[in-house]
Coordinates of N, CA, C and O in Angstrom, one line a residue:
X1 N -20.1 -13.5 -2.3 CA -19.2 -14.6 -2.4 C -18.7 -14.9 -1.0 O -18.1 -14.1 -0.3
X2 N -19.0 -16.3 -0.3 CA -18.6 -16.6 0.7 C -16.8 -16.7 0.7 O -16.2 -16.7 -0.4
X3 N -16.1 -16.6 1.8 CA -14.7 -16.9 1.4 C -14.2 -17.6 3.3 O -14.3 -17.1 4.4
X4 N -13.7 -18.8 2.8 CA -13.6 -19.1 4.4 C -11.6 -19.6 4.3 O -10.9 -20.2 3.4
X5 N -11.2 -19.3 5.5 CA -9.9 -19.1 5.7 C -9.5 -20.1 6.4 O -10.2 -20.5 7.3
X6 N -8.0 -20.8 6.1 CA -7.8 -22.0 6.8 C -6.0 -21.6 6.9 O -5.3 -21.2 6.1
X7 N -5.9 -21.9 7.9 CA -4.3 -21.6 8.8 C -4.2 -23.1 8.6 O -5.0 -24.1 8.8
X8 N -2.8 -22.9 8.0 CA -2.3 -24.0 7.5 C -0.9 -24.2 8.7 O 0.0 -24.7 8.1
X9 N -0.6 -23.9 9.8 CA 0.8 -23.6 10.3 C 0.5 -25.1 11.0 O 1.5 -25.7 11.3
X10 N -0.5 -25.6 11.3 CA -0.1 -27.0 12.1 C 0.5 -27.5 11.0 O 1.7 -27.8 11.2
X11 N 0.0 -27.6 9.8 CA 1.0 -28.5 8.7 C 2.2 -28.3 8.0 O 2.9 -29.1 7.4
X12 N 2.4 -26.9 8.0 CA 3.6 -26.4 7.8 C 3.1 -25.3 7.0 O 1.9 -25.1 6.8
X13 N 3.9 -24.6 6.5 CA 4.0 -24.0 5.6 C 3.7 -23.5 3.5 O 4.7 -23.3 2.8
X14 N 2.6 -23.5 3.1 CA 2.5 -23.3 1.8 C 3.4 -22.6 0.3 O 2.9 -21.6 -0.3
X15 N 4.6 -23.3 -0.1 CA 5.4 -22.3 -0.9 C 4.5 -21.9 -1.5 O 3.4 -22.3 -1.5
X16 N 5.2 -20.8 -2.5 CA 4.9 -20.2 -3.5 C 4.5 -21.2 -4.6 O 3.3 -21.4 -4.6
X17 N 5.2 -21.7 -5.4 CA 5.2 -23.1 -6.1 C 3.6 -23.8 -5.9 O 2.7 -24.1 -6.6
X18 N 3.9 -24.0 -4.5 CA 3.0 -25.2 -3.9 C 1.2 -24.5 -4.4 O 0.3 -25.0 -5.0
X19 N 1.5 -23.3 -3.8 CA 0.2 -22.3 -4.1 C -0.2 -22.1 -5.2 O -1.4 -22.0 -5.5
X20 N 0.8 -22.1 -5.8 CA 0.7 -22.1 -7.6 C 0.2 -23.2 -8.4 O -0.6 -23.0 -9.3
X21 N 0.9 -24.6 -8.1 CA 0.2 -25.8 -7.9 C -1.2 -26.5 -7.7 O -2.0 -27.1 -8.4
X22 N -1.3 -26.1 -6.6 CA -2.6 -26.0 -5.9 C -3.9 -25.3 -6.8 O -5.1 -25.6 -6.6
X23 N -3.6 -24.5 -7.4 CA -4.2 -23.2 -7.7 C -5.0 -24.1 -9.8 O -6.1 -24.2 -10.4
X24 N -3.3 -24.5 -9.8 CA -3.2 -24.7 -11.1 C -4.6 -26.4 -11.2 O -5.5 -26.4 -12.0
X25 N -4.3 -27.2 -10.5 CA -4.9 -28.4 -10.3 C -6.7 -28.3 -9.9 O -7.5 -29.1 -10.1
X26 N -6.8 -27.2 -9.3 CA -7.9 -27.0 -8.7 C -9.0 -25.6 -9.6 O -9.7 -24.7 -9.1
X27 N -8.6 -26.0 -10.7 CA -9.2 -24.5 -11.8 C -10.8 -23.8 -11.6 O -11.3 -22.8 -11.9
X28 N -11.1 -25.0 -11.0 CA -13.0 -24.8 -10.7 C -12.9 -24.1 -9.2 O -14.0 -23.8 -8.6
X29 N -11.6 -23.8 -8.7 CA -11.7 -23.2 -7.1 C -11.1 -21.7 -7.0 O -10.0 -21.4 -7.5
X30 N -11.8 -20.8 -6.3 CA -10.8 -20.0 -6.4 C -9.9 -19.5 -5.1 O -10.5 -19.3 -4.0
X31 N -9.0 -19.5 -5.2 CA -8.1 -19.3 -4.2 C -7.2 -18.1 -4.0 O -6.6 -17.8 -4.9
X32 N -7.1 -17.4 -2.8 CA -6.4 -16.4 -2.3 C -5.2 -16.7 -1.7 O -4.8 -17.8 -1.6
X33 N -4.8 -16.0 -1.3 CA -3.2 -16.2 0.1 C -2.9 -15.1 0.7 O -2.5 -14.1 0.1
X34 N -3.3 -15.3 2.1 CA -3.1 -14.4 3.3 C -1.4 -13.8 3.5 O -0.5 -14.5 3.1
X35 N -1.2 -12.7 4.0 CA 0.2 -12.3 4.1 C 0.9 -13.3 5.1 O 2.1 -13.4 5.1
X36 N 0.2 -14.0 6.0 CA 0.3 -14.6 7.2 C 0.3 -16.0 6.4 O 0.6 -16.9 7.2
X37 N 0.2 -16.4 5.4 CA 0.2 -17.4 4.8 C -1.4 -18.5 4.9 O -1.5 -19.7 4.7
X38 N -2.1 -18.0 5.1 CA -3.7 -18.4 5.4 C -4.1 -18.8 3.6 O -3.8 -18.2 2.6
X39 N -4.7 -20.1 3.7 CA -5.3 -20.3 2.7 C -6.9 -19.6 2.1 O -7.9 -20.3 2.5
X40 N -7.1 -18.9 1.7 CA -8.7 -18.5 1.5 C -9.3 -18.9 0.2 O -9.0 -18.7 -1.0
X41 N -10.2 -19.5 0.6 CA -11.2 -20.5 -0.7 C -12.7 -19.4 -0.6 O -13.4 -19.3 0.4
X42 N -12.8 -19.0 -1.7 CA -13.7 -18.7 -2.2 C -14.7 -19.4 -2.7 O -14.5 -20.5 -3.2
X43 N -16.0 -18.9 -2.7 CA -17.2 -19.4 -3.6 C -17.1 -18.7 -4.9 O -16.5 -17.7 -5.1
X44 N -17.9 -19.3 -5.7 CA -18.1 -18.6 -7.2 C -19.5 -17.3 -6.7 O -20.4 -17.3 -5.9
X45 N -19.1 -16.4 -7.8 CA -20.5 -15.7 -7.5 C -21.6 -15.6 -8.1 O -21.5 -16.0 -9.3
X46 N -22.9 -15.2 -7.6 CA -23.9 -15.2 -8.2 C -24.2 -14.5 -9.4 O -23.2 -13.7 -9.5
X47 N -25.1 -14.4 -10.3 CA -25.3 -14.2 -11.6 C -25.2 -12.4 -11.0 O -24.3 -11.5 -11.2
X48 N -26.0 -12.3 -10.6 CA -25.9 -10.5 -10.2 C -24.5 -10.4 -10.5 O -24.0 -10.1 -11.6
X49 N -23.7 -10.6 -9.2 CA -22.4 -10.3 -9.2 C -21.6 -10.6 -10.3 O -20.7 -9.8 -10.6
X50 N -21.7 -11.5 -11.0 CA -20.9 -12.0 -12.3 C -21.5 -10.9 -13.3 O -20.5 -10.4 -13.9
X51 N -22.9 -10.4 -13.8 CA -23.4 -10.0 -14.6 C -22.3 -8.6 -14.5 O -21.5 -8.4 -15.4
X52 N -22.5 -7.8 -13.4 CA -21.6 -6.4 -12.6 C -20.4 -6.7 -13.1 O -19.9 -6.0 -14.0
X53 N -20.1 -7.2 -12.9 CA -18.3 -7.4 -13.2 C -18.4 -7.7 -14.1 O -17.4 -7.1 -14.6
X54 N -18.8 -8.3 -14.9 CA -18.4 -8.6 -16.7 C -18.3 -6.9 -17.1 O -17.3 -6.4 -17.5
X55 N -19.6 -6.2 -16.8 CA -19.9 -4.7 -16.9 C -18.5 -4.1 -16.8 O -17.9 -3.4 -17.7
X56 N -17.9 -4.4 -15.3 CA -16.7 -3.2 -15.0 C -15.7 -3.8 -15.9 O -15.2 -2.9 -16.6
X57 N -15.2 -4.8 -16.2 CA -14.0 -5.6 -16.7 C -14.3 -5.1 -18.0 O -13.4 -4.5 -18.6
X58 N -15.6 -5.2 -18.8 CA -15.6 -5.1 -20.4 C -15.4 -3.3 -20.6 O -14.8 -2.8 -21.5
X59 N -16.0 -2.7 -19.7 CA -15.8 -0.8 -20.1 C -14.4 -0.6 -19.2 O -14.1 0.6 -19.1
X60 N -13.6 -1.4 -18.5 CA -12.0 -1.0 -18.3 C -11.1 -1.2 -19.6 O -10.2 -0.4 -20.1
X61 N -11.4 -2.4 -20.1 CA -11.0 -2.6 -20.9 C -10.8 -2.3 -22.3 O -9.8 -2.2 -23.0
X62 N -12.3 -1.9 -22.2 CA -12.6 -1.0 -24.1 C -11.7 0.3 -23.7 O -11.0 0.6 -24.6
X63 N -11.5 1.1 -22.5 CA -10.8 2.6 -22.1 C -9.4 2.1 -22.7 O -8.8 2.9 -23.5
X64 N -8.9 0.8 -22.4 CA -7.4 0.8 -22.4 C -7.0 0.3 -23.7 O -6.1 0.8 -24.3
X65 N -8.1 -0.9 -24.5 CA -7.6 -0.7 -25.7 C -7.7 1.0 -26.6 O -7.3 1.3 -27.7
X66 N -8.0 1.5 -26.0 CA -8.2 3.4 -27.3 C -7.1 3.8 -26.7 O -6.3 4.5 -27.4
X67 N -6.6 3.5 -25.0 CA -5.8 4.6 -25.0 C -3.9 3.8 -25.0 O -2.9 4.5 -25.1
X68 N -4.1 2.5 -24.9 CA -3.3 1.5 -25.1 C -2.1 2.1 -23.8 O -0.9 2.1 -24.1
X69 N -2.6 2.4 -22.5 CA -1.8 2.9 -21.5 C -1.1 1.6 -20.6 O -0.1 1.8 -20.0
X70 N -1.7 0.4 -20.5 CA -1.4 -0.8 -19.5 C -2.3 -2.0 -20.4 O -2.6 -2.2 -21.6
X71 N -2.6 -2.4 -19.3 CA -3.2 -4.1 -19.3 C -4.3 -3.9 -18.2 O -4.4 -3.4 -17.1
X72 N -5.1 -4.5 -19.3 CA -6.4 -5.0 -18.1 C -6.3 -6.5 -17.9 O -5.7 -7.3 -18.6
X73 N -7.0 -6.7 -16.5 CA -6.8 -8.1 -16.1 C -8.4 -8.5 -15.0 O -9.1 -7.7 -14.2
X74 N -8.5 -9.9 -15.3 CA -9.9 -10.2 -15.0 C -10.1 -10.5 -13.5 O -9.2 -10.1 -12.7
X75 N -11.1 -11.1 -13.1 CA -11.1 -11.6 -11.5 C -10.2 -12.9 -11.5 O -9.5 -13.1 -10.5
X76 N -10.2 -13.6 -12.4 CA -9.3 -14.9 -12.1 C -7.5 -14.6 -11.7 O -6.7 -15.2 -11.0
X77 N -7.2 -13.3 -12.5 CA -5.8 -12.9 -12.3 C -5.0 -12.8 -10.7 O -5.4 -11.8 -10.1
X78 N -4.3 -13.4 -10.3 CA -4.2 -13.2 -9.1 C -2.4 -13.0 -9.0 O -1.5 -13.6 -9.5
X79 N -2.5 -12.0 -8.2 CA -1.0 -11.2 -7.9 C -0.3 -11.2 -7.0 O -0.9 -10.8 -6.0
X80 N 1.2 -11.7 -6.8 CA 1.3 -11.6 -5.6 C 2.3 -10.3 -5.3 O 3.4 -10.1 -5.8
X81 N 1.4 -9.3 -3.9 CA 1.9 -8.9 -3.7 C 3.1 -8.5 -2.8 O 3.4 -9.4 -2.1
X82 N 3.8 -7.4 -2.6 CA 4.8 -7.5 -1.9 C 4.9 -8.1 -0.5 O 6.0 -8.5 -0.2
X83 N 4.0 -8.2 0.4 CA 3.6 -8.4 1.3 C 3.5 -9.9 1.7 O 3.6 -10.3 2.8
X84 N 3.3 -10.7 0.4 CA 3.8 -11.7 0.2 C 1.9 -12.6 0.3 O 1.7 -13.7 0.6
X85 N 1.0 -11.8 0.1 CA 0.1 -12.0 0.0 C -0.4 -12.0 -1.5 O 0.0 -11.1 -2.3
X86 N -1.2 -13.0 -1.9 CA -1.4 -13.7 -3.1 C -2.9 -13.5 -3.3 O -3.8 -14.3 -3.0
X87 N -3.2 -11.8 -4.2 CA -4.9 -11.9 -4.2 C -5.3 -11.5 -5.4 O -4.5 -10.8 -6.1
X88 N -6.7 -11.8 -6.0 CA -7.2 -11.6 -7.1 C -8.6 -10.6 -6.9 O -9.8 -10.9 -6.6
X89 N -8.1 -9.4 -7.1 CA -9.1 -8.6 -7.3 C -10.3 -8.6 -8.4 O -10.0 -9.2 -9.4
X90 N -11.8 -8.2 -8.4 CA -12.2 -8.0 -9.7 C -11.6 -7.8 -10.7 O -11.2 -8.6 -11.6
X91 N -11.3 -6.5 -10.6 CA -11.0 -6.2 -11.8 C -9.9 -5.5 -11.7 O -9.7 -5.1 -10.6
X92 N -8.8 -5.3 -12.8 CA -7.3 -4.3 -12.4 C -6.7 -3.9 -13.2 O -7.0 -4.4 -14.3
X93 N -5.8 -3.0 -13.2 CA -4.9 -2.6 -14.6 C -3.5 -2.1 -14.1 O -3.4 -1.5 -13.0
X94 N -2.4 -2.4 -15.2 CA -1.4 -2.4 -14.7 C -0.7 -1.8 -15.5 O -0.9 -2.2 -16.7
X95 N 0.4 -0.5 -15.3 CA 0.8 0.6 -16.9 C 1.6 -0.4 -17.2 O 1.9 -1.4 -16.5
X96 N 2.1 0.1 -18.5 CA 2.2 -0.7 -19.5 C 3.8 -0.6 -19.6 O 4.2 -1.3 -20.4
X97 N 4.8 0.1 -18.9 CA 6.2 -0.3 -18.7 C 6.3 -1.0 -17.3 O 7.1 -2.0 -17.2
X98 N 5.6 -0.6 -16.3 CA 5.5 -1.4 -15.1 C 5.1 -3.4 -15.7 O 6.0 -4.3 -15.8
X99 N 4.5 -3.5 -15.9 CA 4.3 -4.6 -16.4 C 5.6 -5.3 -17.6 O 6.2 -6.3 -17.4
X100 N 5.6 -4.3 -18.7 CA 6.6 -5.0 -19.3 C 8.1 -5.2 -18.5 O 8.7 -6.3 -18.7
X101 N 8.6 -4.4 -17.9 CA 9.4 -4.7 -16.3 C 9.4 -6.3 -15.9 O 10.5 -6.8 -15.7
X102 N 8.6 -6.8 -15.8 CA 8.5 -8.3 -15.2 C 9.1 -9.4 -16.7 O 9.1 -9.3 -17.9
X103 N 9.7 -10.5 -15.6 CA 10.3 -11.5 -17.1 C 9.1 -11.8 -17.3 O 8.2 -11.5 -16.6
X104 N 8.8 -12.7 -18.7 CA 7.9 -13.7 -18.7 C 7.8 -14.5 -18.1 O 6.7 -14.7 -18.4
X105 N 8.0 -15.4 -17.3 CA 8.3 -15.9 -16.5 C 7.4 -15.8 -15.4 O 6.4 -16.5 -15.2
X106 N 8.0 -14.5 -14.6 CA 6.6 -13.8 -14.1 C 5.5 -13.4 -14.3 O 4.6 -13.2 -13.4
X107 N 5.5 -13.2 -15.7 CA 4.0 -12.7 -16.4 C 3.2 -13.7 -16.6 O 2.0 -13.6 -16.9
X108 N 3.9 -15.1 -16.3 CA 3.2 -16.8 -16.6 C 2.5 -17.0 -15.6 O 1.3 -17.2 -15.8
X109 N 2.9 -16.9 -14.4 CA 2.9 -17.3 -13.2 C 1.7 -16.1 -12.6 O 0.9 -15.5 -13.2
X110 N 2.1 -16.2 -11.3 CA 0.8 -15.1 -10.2 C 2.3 -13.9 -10.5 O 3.5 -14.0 -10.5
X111 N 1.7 -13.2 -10.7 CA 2.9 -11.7 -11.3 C 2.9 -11.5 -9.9 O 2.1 -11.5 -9.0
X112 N 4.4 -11.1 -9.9 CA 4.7 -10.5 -8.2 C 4.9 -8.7 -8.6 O 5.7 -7.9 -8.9
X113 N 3.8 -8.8 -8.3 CA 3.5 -6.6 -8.9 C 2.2 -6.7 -8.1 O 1.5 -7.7 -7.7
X114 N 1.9 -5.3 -7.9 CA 0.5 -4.7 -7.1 C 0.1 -4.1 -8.4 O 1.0 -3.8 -9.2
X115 N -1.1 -3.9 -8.8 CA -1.6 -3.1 -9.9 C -1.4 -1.8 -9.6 O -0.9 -1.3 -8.6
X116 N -2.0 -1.0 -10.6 CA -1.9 0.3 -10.6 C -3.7 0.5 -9.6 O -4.0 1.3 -8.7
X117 N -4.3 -0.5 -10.4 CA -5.8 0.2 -9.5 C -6.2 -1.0 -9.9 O -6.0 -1.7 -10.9
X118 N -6.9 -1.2 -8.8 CA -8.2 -2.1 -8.5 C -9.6 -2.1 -8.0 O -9.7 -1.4 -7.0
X119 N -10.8 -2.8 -8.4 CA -12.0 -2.8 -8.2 C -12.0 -4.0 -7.7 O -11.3 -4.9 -8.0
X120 N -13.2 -3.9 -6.3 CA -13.9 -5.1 -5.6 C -14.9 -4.7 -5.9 O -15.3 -3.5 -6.0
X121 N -15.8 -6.0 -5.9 CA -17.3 -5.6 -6.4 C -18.1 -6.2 -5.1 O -18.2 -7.5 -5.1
X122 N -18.6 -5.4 -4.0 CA -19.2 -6.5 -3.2 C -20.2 -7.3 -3.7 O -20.9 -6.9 -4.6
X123 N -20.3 -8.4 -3.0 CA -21.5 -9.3 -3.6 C -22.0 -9.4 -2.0 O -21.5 -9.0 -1.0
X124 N -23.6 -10.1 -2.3 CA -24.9 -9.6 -1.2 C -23.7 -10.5 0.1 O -23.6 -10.1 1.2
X125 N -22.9 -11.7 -0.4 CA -22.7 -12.5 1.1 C -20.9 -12.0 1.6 O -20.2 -12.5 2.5
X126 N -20.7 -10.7 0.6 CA -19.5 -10.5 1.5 C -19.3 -9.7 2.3 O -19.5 -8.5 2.1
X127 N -18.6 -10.1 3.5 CA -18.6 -8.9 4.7 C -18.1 -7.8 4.3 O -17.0 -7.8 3.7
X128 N -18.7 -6.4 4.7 CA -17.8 -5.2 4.2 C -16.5 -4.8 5.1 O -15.7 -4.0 4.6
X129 N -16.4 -5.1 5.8 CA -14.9 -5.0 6.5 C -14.1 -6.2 6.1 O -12.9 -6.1 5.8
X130 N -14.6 -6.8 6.1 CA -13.4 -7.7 5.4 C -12.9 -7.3 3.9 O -12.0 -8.0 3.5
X131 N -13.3 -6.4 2.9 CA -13.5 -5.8 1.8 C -12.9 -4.8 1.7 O -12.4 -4.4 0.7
X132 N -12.7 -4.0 3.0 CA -12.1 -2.9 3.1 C -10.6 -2.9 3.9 O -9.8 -2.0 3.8
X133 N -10.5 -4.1 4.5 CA -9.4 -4.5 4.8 C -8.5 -5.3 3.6 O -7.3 -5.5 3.7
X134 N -9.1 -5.6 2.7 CA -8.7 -5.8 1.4 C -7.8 -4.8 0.8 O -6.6 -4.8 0.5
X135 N -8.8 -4.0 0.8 CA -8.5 -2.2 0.5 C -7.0 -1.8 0.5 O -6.1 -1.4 -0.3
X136 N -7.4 -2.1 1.8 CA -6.6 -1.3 2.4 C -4.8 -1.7 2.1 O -4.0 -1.0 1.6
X137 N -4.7 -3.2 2.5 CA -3.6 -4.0 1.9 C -3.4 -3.7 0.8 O -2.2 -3.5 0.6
X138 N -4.3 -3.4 -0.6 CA -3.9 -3.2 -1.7 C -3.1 -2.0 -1.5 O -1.9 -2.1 -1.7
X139 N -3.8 -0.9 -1.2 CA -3.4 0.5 -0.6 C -1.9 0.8 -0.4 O -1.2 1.7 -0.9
X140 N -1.7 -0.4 0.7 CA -0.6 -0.1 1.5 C 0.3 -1.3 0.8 O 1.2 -1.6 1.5
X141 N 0.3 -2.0 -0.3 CA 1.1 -2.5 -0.8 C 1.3 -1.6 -2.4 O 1.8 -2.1 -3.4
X142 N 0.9 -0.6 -2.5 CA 1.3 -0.1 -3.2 C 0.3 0.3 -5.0 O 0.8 0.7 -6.0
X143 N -1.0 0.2 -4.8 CA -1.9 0.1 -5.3 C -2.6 1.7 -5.3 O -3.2 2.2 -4.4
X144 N -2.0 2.6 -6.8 CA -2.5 3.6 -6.6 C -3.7 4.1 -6.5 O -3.6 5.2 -6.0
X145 N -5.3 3.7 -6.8 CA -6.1 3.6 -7.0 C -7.0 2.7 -6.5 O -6.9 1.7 -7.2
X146 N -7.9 2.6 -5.6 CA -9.0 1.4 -5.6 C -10.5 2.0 -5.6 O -11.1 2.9 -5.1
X147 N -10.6 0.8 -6.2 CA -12.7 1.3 -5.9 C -13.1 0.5 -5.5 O -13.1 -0.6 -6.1
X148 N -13.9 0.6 -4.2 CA -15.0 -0.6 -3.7 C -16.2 0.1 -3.9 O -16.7 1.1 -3.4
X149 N -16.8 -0.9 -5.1 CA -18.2 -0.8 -5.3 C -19.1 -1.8 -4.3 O -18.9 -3.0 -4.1
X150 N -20.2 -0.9 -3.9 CA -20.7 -1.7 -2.9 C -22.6 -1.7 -3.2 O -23.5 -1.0 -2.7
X151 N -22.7 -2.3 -3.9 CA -24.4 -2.2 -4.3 C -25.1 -1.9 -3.3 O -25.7 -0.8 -3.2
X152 N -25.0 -2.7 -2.3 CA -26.0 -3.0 -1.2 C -26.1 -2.1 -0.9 O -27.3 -1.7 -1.1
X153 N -25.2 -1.0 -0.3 CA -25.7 0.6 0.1 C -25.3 1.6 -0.7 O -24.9 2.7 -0.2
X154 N -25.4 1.5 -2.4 CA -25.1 2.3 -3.3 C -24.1 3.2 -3.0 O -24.4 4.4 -3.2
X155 N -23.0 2.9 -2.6 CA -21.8 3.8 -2.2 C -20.5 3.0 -3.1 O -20.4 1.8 -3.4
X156 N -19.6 4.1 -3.4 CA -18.5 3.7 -4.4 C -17.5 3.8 -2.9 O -17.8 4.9 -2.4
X157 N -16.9 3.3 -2.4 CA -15.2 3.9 -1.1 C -13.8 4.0 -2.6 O -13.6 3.1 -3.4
X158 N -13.3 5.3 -2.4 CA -12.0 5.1 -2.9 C -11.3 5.3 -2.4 O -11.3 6.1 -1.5
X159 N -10.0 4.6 -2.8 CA -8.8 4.7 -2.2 C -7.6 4.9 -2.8 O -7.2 4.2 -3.8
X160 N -6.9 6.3 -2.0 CA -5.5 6.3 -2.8 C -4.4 6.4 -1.7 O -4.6 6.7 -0.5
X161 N -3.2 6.0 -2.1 CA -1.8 6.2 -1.1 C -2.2 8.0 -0.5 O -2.8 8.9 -1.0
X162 N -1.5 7.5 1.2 CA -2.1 8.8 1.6 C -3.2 9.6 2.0 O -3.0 10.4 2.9
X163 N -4.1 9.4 1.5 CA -5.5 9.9 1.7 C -6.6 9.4 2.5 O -6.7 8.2 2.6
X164 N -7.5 10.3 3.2 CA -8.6 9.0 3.9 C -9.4 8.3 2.5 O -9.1 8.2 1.4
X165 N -10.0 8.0 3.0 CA -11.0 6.7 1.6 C -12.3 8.2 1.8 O -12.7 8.9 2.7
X166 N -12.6 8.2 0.3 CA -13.5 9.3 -0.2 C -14.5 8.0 -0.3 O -14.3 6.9 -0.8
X167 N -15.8 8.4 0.4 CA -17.4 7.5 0.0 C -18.2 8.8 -1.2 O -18.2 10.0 -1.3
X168 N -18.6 7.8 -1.9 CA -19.4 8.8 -2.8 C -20.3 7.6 -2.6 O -20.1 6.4 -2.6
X169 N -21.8 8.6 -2.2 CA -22.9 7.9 -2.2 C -23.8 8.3 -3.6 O -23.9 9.4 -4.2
X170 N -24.3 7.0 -4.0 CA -25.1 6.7 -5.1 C -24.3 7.5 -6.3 O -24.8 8.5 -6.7
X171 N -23.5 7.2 -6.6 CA -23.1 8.2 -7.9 C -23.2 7.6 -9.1 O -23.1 6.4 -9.2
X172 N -23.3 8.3 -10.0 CA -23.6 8.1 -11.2 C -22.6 7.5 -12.3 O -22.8 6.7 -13.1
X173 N -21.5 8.3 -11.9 CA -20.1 7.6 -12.5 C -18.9 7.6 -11.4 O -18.9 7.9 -10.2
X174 N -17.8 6.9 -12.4 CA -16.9 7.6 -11.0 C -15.4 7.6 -12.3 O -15.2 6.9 -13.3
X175 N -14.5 8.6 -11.9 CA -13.5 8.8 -12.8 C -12.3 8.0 -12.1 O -12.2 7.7 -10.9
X176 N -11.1 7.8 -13.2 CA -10.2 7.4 -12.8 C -9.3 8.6 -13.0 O -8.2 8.1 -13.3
X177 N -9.1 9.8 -13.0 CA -8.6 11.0 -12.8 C -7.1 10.7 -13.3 O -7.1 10.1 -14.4
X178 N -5.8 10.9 -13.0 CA -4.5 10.9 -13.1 C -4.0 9.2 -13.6 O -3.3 9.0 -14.6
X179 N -4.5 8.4 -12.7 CA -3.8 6.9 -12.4 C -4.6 6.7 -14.4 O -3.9 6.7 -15.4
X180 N -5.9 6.6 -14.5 CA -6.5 6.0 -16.0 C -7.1 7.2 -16.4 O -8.3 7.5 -16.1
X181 N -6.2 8.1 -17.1 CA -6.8 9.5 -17.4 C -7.9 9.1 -18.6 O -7.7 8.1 -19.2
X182 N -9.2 10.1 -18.9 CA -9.9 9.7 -19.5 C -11.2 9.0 -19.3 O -12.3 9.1 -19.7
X183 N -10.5 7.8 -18.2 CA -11.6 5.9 -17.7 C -12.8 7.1 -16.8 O -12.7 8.0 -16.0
X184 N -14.0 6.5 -17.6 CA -15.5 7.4 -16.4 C -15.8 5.7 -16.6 O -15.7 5.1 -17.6
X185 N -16.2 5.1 -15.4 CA -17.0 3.9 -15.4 C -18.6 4.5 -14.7 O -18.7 4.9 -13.5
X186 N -19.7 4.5 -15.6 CA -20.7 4.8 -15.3 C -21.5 3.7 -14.1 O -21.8 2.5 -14.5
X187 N -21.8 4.0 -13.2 CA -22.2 3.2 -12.1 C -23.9 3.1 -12.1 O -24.4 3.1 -11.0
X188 N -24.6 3.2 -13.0 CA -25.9 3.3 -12.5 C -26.7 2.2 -12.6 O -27.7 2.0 -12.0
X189 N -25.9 1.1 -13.7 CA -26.3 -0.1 -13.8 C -25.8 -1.2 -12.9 O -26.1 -2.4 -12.8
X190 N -24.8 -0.3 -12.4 CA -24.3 -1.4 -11.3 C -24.6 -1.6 -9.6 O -24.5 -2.6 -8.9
X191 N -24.9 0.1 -9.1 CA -25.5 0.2 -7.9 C -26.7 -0.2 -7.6 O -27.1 -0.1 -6.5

């Protein structure tokens, strides 16, 4: 997925609202928001990449309806986090009192919460540092869990608060241990 970045500061500033707006009017676009306030417009992805992610989103999902611990949420979901940065991961889940915590209100809107864990799925046109700087933001805003699946060089990077980022090359599954006790997402159809 291409994703190209536009600094908005000669024109002013982007509210919240405005972003939300924008977002809401423009349903065929997908759109991010920089902590710096940077607009980022994504491309849609290719069938590979869309095929992968239906994959991770439908076996996160089926784990959490048996164990009924949080909410699963799709690639269109976009959160804003504390940082004041506005992004939509693949895939994500959020426990299930942390979430009910927010008004509706907020649950309508871009939810101002970091997930519990999130997946990026690289696709063939995205830079891997730019992906991992992703990461990392989720990381450091408060995101107990992340997985960057990365086809192109059959490596899973995880990330937790605290820790360096564990690479597992070519693995077969990968567990969600403590944060989704139980969740094994098997990786073999996806690397």
């Amino acid at each position: 997925m291409t994703a190209f970045t536009i600094t908005l500061d000669p024109v002013g500033i982007l509210t919240d609202e405005a972003f939300y707006q924008l977002c809401r009017a423009n349903p065929d676009v997908k759109f991010e928001r920089s902590a710096q306030g940077e607009l980022v417009i994504m491309s849609p992805t290719g069938g590979e990449s869309g095929r992968r992610n239906a994959d991770i989103t439908t076996d996160l999902n089926l784990w959490n309806r048996q164990v009924k611990l949080g909410y699963t949420f799709d690639s269109s979901t976009c959160f804003k986090l504390p940082n004041g940065a506005e992004r939509s991961p693949d895939a994500s889940w959020i426990e299930r009192s942390r979430w009910g915590a927010l008004s509706p209100a907020d649950r309508e809107k871009f939810p101002p919460i970091a997930p519990d864990f999130v997946i990026e799925l690289r696709s063939v046109t995205d830079r891997l540092a730019t992906l991992q700087a992703k990461m990392e933001e989720y990381r450091e805003n408060g995101v107990r869990l992340g997985w960057l699946i990365n086809p192109q060089e059959k490596a899973v990077e995880i990330y937790r608060p605290g820790q360096t980022v564990e690479v597992l090359q070519d693995p077969q599954q990968i567990k969600g241990g403590d944060i989704l006790p139980g969740f094994v997402l098997n990786v073999e159809n996806i690397l």
